[in-house]
Structures are given as structure tokens and as C-alpha cells.
GROMACS .gro file of C-alpha atoms in nm:
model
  380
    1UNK     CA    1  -3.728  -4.115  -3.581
    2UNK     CA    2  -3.971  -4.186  -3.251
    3UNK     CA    3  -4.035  -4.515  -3.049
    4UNK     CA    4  -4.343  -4.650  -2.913
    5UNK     CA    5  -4.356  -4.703  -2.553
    6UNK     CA    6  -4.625  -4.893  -2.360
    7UNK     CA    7  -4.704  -5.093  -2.062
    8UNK     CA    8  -4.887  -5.380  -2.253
    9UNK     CA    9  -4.677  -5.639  -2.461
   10UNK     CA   10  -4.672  -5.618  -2.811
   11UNK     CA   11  -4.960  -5.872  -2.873
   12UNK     CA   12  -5.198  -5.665  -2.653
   13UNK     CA   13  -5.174  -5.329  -2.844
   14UNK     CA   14  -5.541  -5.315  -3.001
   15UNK     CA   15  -5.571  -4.961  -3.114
   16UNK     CA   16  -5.424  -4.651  -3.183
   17UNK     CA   17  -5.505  -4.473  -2.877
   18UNK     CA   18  -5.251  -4.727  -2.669
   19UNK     CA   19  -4.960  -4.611  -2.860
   20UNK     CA   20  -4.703  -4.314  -2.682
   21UNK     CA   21  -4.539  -4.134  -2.910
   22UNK     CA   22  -4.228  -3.978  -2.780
   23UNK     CA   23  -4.077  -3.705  -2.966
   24UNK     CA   24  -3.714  -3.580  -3.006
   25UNK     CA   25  -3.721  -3.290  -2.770
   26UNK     CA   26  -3.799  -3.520  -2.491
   27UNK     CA   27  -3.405  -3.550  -2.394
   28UNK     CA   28  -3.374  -3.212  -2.405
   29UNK     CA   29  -3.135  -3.193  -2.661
   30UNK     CA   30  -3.183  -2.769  -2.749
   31UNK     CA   31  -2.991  -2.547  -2.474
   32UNK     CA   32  -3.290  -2.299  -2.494
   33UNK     CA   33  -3.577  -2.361  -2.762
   34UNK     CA   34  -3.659  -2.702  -2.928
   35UNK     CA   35  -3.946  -2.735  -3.213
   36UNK     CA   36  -4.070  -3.068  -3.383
   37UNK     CA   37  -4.196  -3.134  -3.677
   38UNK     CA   38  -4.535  -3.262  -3.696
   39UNK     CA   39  -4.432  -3.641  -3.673
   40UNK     CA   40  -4.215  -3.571  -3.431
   41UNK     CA   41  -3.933  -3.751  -3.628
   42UNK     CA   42  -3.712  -3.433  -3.667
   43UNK     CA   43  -3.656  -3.106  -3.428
   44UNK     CA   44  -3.475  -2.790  -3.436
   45UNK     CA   45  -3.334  -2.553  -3.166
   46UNK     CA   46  -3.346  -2.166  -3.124
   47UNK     CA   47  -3.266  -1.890  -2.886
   48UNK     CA   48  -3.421  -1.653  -2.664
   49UNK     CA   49  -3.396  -1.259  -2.750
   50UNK     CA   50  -3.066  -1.158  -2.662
   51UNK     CA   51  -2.925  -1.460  -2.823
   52UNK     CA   52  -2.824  -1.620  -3.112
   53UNK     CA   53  -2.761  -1.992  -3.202
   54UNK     CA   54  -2.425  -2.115  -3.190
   55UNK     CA   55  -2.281  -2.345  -3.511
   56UNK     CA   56  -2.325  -2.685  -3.323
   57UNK     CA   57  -2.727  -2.586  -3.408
   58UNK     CA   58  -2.814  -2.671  -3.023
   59UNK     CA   59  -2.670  -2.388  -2.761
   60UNK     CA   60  -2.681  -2.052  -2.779
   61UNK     CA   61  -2.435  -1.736  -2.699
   62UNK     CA   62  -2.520  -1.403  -2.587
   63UNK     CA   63  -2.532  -1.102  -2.865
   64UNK     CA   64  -2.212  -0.897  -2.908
   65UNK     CA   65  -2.263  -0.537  -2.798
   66UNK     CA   66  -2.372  -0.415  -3.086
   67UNK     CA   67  -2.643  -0.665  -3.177
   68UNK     CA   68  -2.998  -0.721  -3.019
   69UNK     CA   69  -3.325  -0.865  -3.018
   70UNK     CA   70  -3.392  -1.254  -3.165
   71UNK     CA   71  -3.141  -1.408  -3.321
   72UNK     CA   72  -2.903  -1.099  -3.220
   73UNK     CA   73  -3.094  -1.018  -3.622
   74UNK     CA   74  -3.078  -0.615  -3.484
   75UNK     CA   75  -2.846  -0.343  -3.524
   76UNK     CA   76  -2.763  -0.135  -3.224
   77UNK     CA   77  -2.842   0.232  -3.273
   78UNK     CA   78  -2.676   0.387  -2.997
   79UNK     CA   79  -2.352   0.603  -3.008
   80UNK     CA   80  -2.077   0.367  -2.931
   81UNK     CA   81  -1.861   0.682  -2.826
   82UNK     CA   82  -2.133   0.749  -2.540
   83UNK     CA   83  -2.298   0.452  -2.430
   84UNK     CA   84  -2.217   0.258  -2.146
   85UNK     CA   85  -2.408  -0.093  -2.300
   86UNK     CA   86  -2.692  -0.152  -2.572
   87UNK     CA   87  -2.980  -0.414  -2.384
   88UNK     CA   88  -2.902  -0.736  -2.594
   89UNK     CA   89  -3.301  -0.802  -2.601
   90UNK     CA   90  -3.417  -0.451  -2.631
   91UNK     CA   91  -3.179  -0.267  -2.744
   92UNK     CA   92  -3.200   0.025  -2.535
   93UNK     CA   93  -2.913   0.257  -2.477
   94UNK     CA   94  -2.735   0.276  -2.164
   95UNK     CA   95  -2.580   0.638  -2.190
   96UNK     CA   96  -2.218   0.672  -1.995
   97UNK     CA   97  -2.190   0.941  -1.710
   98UNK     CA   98  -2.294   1.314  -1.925
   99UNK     CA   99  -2.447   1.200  -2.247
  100UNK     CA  100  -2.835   1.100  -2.244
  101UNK     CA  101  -3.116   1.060  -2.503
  102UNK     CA  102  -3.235   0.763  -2.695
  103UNK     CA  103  -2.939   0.682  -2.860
  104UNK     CA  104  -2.696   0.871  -2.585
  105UNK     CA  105  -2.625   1.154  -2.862
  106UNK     CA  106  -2.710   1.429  -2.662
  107UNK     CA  107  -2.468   1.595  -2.401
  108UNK     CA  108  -2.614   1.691  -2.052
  109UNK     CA  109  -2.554   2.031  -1.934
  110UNK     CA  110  -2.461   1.956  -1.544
  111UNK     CA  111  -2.417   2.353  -1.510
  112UNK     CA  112  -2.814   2.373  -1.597
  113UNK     CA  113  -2.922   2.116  -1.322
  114UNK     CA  114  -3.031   2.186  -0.936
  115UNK     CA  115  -2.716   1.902  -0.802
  116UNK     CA  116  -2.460   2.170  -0.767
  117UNK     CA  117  -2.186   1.969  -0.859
  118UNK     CA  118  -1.911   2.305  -0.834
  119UNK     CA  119  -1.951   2.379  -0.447
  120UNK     CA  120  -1.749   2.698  -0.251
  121UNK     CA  121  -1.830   2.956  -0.493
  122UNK     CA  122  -1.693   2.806  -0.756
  123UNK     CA  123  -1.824   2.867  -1.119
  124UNK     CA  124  -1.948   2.513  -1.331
  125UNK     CA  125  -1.818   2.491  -1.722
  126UNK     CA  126  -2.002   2.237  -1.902
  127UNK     CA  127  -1.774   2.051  -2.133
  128UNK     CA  128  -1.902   1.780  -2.402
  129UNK     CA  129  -1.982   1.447  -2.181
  130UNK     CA  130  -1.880   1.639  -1.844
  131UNK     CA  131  -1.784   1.975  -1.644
  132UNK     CA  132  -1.526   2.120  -1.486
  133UNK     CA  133  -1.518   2.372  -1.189
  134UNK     CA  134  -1.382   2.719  -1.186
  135UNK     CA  135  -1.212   2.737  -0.879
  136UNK     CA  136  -1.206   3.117  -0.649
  137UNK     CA  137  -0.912   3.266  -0.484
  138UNK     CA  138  -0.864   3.052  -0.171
  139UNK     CA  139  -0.970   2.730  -0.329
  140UNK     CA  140  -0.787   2.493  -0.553
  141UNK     CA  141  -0.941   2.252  -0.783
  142UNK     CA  142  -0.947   1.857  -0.703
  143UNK     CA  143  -1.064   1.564  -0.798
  144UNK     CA  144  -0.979   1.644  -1.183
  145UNK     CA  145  -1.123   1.947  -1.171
  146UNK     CA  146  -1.447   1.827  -1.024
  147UNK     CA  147  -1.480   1.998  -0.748
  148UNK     CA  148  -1.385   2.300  -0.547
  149UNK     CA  149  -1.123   2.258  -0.176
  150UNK     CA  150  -1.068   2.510   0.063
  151UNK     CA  151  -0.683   2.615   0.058
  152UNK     CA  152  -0.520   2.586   0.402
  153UNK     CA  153  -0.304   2.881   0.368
  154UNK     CA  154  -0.216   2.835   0.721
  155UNK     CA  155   0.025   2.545   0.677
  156UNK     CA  156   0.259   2.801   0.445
  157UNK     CA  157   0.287   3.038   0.790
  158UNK     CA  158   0.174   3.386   0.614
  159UNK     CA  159   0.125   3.494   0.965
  160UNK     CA  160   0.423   3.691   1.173
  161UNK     CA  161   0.588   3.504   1.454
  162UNK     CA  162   0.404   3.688   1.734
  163UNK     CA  163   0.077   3.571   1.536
  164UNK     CA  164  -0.151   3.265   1.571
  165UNK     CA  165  -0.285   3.158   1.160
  166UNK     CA  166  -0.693   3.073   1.166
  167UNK     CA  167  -0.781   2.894   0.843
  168UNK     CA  168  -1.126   3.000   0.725
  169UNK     CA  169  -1.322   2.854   0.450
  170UNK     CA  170  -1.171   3.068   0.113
  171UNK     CA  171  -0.901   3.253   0.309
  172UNK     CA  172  -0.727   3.275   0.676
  173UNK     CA  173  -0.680   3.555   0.936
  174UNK     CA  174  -0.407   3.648   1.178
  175UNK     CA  175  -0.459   3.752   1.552
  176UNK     CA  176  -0.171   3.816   1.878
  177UNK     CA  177  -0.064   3.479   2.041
  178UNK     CA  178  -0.154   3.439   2.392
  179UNK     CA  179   0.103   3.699   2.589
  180UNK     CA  180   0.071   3.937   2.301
  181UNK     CA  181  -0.134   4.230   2.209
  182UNK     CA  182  -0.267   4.439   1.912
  183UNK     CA  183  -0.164   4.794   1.919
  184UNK     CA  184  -0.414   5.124   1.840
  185UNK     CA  185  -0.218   5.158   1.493
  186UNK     CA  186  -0.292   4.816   1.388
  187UNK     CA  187   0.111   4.733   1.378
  188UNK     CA  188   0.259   4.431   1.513
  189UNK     CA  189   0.148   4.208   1.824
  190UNK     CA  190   0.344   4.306   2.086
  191UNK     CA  191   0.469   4.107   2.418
  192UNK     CA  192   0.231   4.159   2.738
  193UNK     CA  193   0.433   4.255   3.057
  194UNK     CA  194   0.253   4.009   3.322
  195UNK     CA  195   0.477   4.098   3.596
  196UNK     CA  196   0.382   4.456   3.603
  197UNK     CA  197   0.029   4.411   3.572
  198UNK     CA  198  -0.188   4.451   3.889
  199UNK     CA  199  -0.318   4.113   3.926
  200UNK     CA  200   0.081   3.995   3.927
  201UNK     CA  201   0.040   3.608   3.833
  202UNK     CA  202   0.331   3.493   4.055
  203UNK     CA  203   0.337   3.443   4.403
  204UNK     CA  204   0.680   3.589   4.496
  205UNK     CA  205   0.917   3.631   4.184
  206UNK     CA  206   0.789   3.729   3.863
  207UNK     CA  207   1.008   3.758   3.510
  208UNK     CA  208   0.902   3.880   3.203
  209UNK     CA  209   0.981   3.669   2.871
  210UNK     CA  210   0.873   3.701   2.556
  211UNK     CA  211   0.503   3.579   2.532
  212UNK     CA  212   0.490   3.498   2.895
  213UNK     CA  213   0.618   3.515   3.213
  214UNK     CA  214   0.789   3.277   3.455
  215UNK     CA  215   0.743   3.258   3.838
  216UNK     CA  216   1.053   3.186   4.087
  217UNK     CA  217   1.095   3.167   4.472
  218UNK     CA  218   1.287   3.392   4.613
  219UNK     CA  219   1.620   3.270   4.812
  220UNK     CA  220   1.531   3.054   5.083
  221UNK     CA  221   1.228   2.930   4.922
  222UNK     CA  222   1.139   2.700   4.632
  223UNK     CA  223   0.859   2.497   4.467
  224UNK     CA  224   0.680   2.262   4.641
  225UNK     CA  225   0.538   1.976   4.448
  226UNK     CA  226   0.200   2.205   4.413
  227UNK     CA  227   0.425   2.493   4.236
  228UNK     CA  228   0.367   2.698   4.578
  229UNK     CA  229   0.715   2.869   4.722
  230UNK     CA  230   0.766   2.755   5.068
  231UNK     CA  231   1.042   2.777   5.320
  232UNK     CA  232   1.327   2.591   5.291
  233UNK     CA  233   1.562   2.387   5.512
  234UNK     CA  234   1.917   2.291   5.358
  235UNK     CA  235   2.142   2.092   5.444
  236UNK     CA  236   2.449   1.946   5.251
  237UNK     CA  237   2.641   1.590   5.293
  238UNK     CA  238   2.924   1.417   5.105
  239UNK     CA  239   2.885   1.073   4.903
  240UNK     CA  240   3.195   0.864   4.854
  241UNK     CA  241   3.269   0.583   4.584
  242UNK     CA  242   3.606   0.461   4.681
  243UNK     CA  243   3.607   0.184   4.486
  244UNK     CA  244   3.548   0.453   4.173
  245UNK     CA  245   3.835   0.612   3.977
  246UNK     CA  246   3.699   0.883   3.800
  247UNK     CA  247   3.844   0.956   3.403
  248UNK     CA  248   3.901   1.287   3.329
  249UNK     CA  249   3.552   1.338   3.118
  250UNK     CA  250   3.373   1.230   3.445
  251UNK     CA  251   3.515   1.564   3.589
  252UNK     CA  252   3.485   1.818   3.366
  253UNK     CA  253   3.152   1.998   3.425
  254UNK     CA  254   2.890   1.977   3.172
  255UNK     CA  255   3.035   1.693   2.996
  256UNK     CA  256   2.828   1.417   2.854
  257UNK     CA  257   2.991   1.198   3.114
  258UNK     CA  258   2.991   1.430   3.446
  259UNK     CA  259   2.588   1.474   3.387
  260UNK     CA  260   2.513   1.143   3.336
  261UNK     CA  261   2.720   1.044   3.658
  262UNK     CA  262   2.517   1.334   3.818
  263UNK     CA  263   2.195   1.189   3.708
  264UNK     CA  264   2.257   0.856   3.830
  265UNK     CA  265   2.385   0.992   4.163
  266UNK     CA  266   2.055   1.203   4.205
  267UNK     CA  267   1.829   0.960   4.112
  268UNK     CA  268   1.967   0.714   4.421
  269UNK     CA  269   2.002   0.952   4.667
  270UNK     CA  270   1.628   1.139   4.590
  271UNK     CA  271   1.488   0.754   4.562
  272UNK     CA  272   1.578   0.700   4.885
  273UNK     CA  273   1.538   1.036   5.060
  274UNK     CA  274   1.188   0.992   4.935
  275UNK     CA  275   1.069   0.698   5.105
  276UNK     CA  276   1.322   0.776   5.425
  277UNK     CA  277   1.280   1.143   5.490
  278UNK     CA  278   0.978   1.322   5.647
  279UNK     CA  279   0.944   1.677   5.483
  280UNK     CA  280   1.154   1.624   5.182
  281UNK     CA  281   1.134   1.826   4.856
  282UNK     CA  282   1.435   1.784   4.642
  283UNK     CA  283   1.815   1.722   4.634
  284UNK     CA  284   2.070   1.795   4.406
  285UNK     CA  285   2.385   1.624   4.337
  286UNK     CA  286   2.736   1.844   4.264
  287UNK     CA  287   3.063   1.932   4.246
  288UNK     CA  288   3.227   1.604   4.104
  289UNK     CA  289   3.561   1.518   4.248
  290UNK     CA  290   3.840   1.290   4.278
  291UNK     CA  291   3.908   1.092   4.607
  292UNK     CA  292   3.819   0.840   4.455
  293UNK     CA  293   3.482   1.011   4.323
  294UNK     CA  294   3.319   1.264   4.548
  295UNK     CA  295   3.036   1.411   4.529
  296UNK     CA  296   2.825   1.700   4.716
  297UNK     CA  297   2.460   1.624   4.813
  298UNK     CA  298   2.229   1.949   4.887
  299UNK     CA  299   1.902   1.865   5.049
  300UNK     CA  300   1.592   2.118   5.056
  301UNK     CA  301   1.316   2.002   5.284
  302UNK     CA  302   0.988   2.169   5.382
  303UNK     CA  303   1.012   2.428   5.665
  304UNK     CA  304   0.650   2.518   5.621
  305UNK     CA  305   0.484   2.155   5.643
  306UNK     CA  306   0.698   2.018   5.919
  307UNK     CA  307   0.915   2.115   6.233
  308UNK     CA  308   1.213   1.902   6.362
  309UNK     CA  309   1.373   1.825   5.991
  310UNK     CA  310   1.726   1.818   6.131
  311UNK     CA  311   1.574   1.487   6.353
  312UNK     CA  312   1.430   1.328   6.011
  313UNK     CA  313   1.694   1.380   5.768
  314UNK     CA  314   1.971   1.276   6.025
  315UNK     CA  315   1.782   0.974   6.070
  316UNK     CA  316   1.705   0.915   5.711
  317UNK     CA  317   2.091   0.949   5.670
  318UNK     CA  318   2.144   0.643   5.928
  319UNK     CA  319   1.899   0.442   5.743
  320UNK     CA  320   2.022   0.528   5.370
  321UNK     CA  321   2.119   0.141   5.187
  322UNK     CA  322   2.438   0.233   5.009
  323UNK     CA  323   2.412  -0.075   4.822
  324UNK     CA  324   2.202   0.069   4.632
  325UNK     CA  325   2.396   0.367   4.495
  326UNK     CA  326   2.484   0.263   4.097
  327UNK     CA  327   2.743   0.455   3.933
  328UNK     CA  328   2.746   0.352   3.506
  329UNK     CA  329   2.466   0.170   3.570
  330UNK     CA  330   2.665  -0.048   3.797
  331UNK     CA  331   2.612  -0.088   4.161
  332UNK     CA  332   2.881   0.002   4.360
  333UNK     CA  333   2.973  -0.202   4.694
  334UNK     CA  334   3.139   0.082   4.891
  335UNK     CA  335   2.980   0.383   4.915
  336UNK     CA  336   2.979   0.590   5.187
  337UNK     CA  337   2.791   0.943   5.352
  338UNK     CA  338   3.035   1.198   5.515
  339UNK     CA  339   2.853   1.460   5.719
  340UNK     CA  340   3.171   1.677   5.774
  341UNK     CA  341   3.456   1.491   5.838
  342UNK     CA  342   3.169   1.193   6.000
  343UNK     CA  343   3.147   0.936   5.819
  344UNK     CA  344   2.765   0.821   5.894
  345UNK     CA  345   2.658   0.408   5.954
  346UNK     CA  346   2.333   0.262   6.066
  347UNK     CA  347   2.502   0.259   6.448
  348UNK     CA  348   2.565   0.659   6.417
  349UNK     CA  349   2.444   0.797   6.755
  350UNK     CA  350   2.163   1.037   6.605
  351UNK     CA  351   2.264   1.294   6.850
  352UNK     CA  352   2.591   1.300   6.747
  353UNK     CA  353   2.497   1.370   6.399
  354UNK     CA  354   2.236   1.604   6.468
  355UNK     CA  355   2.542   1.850   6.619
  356UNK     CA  356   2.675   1.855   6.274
  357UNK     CA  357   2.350   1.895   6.067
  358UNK     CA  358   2.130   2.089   6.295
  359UNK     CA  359   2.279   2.152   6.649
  360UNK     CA  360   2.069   2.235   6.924
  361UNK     CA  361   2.031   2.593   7.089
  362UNK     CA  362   2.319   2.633   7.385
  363UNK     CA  363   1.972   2.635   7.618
  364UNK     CA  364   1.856   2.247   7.448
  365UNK     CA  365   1.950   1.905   7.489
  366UNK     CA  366   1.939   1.673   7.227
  367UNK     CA  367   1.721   1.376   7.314
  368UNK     CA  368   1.576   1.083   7.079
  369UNK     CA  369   1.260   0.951   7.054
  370UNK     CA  370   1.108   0.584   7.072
  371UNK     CA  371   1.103   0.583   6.641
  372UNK     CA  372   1.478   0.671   6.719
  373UNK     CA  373   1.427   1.037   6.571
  374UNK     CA  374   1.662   1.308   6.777
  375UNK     CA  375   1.493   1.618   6.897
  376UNK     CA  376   1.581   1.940   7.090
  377UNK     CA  377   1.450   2.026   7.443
  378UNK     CA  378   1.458   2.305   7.640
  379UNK     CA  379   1.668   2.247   7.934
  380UNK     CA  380   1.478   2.249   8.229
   0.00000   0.00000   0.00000
């Protein structure tokens, strides 16, 4: 069927060439292709290459892959085995990864082409559709037998203990670790003696070890917080935690609980000593005791930096807060510094407790400054 349109009424049409016909495939009615018949009173629909009409005679669906061309009418001709997709319009093979040729029949030798696909060495097999790599001593194959990796033969330790392993592309050598040497016969590394070389690397006290050497102070001296020896001046004190009642485990010496009491005895009294005492290097905190908990206090200061220690640490003993001393992490109310049989408070004359840390010559008094530090004069 079609219908007449126009713009003039009925009565007005006068002749043929004021008549519109509209056809069928005005709405559109084909999803692709739409054809009329000469009158325009019937129409039919059709696909594009590629596709072929569906049974409602209007849209259209997409060839299966193994049809082309109009109508999908066509045959693929490719290997199915090989081919990655036949072109629905053309029908041109695709080939999948090692087959190529019109019709993806033919295998491609990757051993014969420039890309190298078998790196370090390694020999290339072709195989039908692929390759696989033939893999030298000191490689292993990977990536399913694709390709060629260096072995680390270093992370099995083939080396000797006095040896240092060097992974190298295909094998690995051995040389001496640092403080060991090769010998003329080619044997094993053995250890360097640093201490009786001529350039001796220590300053005072030097002792051999295996693969190195460690440096010491000799008595009197000890490290400074550069690692250079220097002079020392020691001194010792008591600290007293009445209020503390010591178990058994506290006391015995290297017990879990007498070195953690030790540590947290140091680590008040070297705090403080710190920020109070001029000179100061290190303290150390020992001999654990009842009555109610004693404990022995050795001080090393700096004899080489500074003169007059006796006057610092005597007043860095007045000035010491005991409130702060902690013992099990809990801080203790009453705790208190014996110098002797002394026992030293903020109000301790300095002089008086210079005499029992670091008297005077017979030929000095002992006077105290305006910071309130003691010192020795000459007599005059």
C-alpha cells in the first residue's frame, strides 16, 4: 500500500505532478537494507556483508565464525586449528601466534627469523605453531620454556665461609671476604692479622679476630663518643631504694631480672649525669644488693677535655632529682646517693663531698665558686 500526501485539499489536486507518493521504506522499517518494488506498495530488507538476515525478515545478525561475505552465503577456508578469526566480510584468515599463510596452514619457523626469541646462549627448537629454548649450563628455562634466565647460584652458598659468592651472568665466582686473603697455592682464604701489620689500625689496643680486628683502650682509658681512647677519671657512689625489697631473681647476676633492674638503673642515673655533669662519658650500674636494694654506680669522665671533674660531678651529685629514679618501670619515692658512708642532698656542703670524691692536695684548700662548683687552691 502507499498514501498520498499534499498540502492542497482534495478538490484542488489538478494533475499528477501534485501527488507525493510515499513508499514503505520511509519508516525505516529494515535494520540495514530496505528495497521497494516499483509501486512502492511492497519492500524487502537485506544485510550488509558480514551479515545475514534474521527470521523476523527485518534485522540482521553477524556471521558465525565460519561464514563470510553477503548473506554470511561463504564458507570459511581457513584452518580452524590455527586461526585466530576468519573476517566475516572478507574472509581473510587471522592466523594465531606461529602459523601464517592464506589459510594459516603453514607453521613459522621462529628459529629462522632475526627476533632472537632464545636469548643467553641458549639454542631455539622450532616446534609446530611455536619454539622452545634450549637452555646452557647456568641458565634455567622460564616462561614455558620460552626463554632463557640466568641461575643465581649464589643464593645455594657454593662458596666457603671465608668466601664472598659474585653471581655472573651463566655462572658465579668466589673471592676472600674483607680480612681474608688468597694464598700462593690457590688454597683457602685465610684471616689477615691487622694488629701486626705496620700501619696498626688501632690507636692503643689492637686484637686479632677472625676476619677483623677490634680496637680497645688500655686501663685508664676508654672511648670517647668519637671512638678516640682518652684519659679517664672514676669515681664510684652508692644508690639506695629503701622502699625496694629485692626477690631473689633480682639478685642473682645475669638473670633476666637483675639486667633489666640494671638497665633501668643506668638509664636514670646516665640521663641525668648527662645533662648535670661537665666532662661526662659513661656510667655503669653494679653489684645488686639487698639493703633494701643497693646498687654501685661507676662514673668515667673525660680527663683529657676538662680539668676540675671532682668539682662537676660532686656538684652534679647535689643536683641529681631522685624522683626520677624508676625501678620496674615504677618510680620510686625514696631513693637516695651514698658517697661513702655520706648520704648526699641538695644542701650537701660541696666541700665536704669533694673530700670523699676527690680530696684536695695537703698544700690546697677547697674553695667554691659563684656557679657553686668546689675547686682546689694552692694555699698561699
Amino acid at each position: 500500500m502507499c498514501r498520498i500526501e499534499s498540502s492542497l485539499g482534495l478538490s484542488d489536486l489538478t494533475t499528477a505532478s501534485d501527488i507525493i507518493y510515499v513508499g514503505q521504506c520511509s519508516n525505516n522499517p529494515c535494520e540495514q537494507n530496505c528495497k521497494e518494488n516499483d509501486l512502492g506498495t511492497n519492500f524487502n530488507c537485506s544485510c550488509l556483508p558480514g551479515f545475514s538476515l534474521n527470521n523476523d525478515g527485518k534485522t540482521c545478525g553477524v556471521c558465525d565464525s565460519n561464514h563470510y561475505g553477503e548473506g554470511c552465503a561463504f564458507i570459511c577456508a581457513c584452518n580452524v586449528n590455527n586461526t585466530a578469526m576468519c573476517d566475516s566480510v572478507t574472509g581473510n584468515c587471522q592466523c594465531s601466534t606461529g602459523w601464517e599463510g592464506p589459510t594459516c596452514d603453514s607453521d613459522i619457523n621462529e628459529c629462522n627469523s632475526n627476533l632472537d626469541f632464545c636469548k643467553n646462549a641458549s639454542n631455539c627448537i622450532n616446534t609446530i605453531g611455536s619454539f622452545m629454548c634450549s637452555c646452557p649450563k647456568g641458565f634455567i628455562n622460564a616462561t614455558s620454556g620460552k626463554a632463557c634466565e640466568d641461575i643465581d647460584e649464589c643464593l645455594t652458598n657454593p662458596c666457603k665461609a671465608t668466601e664472598a659468592c659474585l653471581n655472573t651472568n651463566g655462572s658465579y665466582s668466589c673471592s676472600c671476604k674483607p680480612g681474608y686473603q688468597g694464598t700462593s697455592s690457590g688454597g683457602d682464604c685465610i684471616d689477615i692479622d691487622e694488629c701486626s701489620s705496620q700501619s696498626n689500625p688501632c690507636a692503643q689496643t689492637c686484637s686479632n679476630v677472625l676476619g677483623g680486628y677490634i680496637c680497645s683502650c688500655s686501663d685508664g682509658y676508654m672511648f670517647d663518643q668519637n671512638k678516640k681512647c682518652v684519659s679517664v677519671f672514676r669515681r664510684e657512689f652508692e644508690i639506695h631504694y629503701p622502699s625496694v625489697s629485692p626477690s631473689d631473681n633480682v639478685l642473682t647476676l645475669n638473670s633476666l631480672e637483675y639486667n633489666n633492674t640494671q638497665g633501668e638503673i643506668y638509664n636514670t642515673i646516665n640521663r641525668q649525669l648527662q645533662l648535670l655533669a661537665k666532662g661526662y662519658l659513661d656510667c655503669s650500674a653494679s653489684n645488686l644488693r639487698k639493703g633494701s636494694l643497693v646498687a654501685t654506680i661507676t662514673v668515667n669522665m673525660n680527663k683529657d677535655a676538662y680539668t676540675n671533674l671532682g668539682g662537676y660531678l660532686t656538684k652534679a651529685l647535689t643536683m641529681m632529682n631522685m624522683s626520677e629514679l624508676t625501678i620496674n618501670e615504677t618510680r620510686q619515692p625514696e631513693a637516695y646517693i651514698f658517697v661513702k658512708s655520706l648520704r648526699v642532698q641538695r644542701d650537701t656542703p660541696q666541700c665536704d663531698l669533694r673530700a670523699l670524691i676527690d680530696p684536695c692536695e695537703s698544700n690546697e684548700n677547697c674553695n667554691v665558686d659563684d656557679e657553686g662548683i668546689s675547686y682546689c687552691q694552692i694555699q698561699m
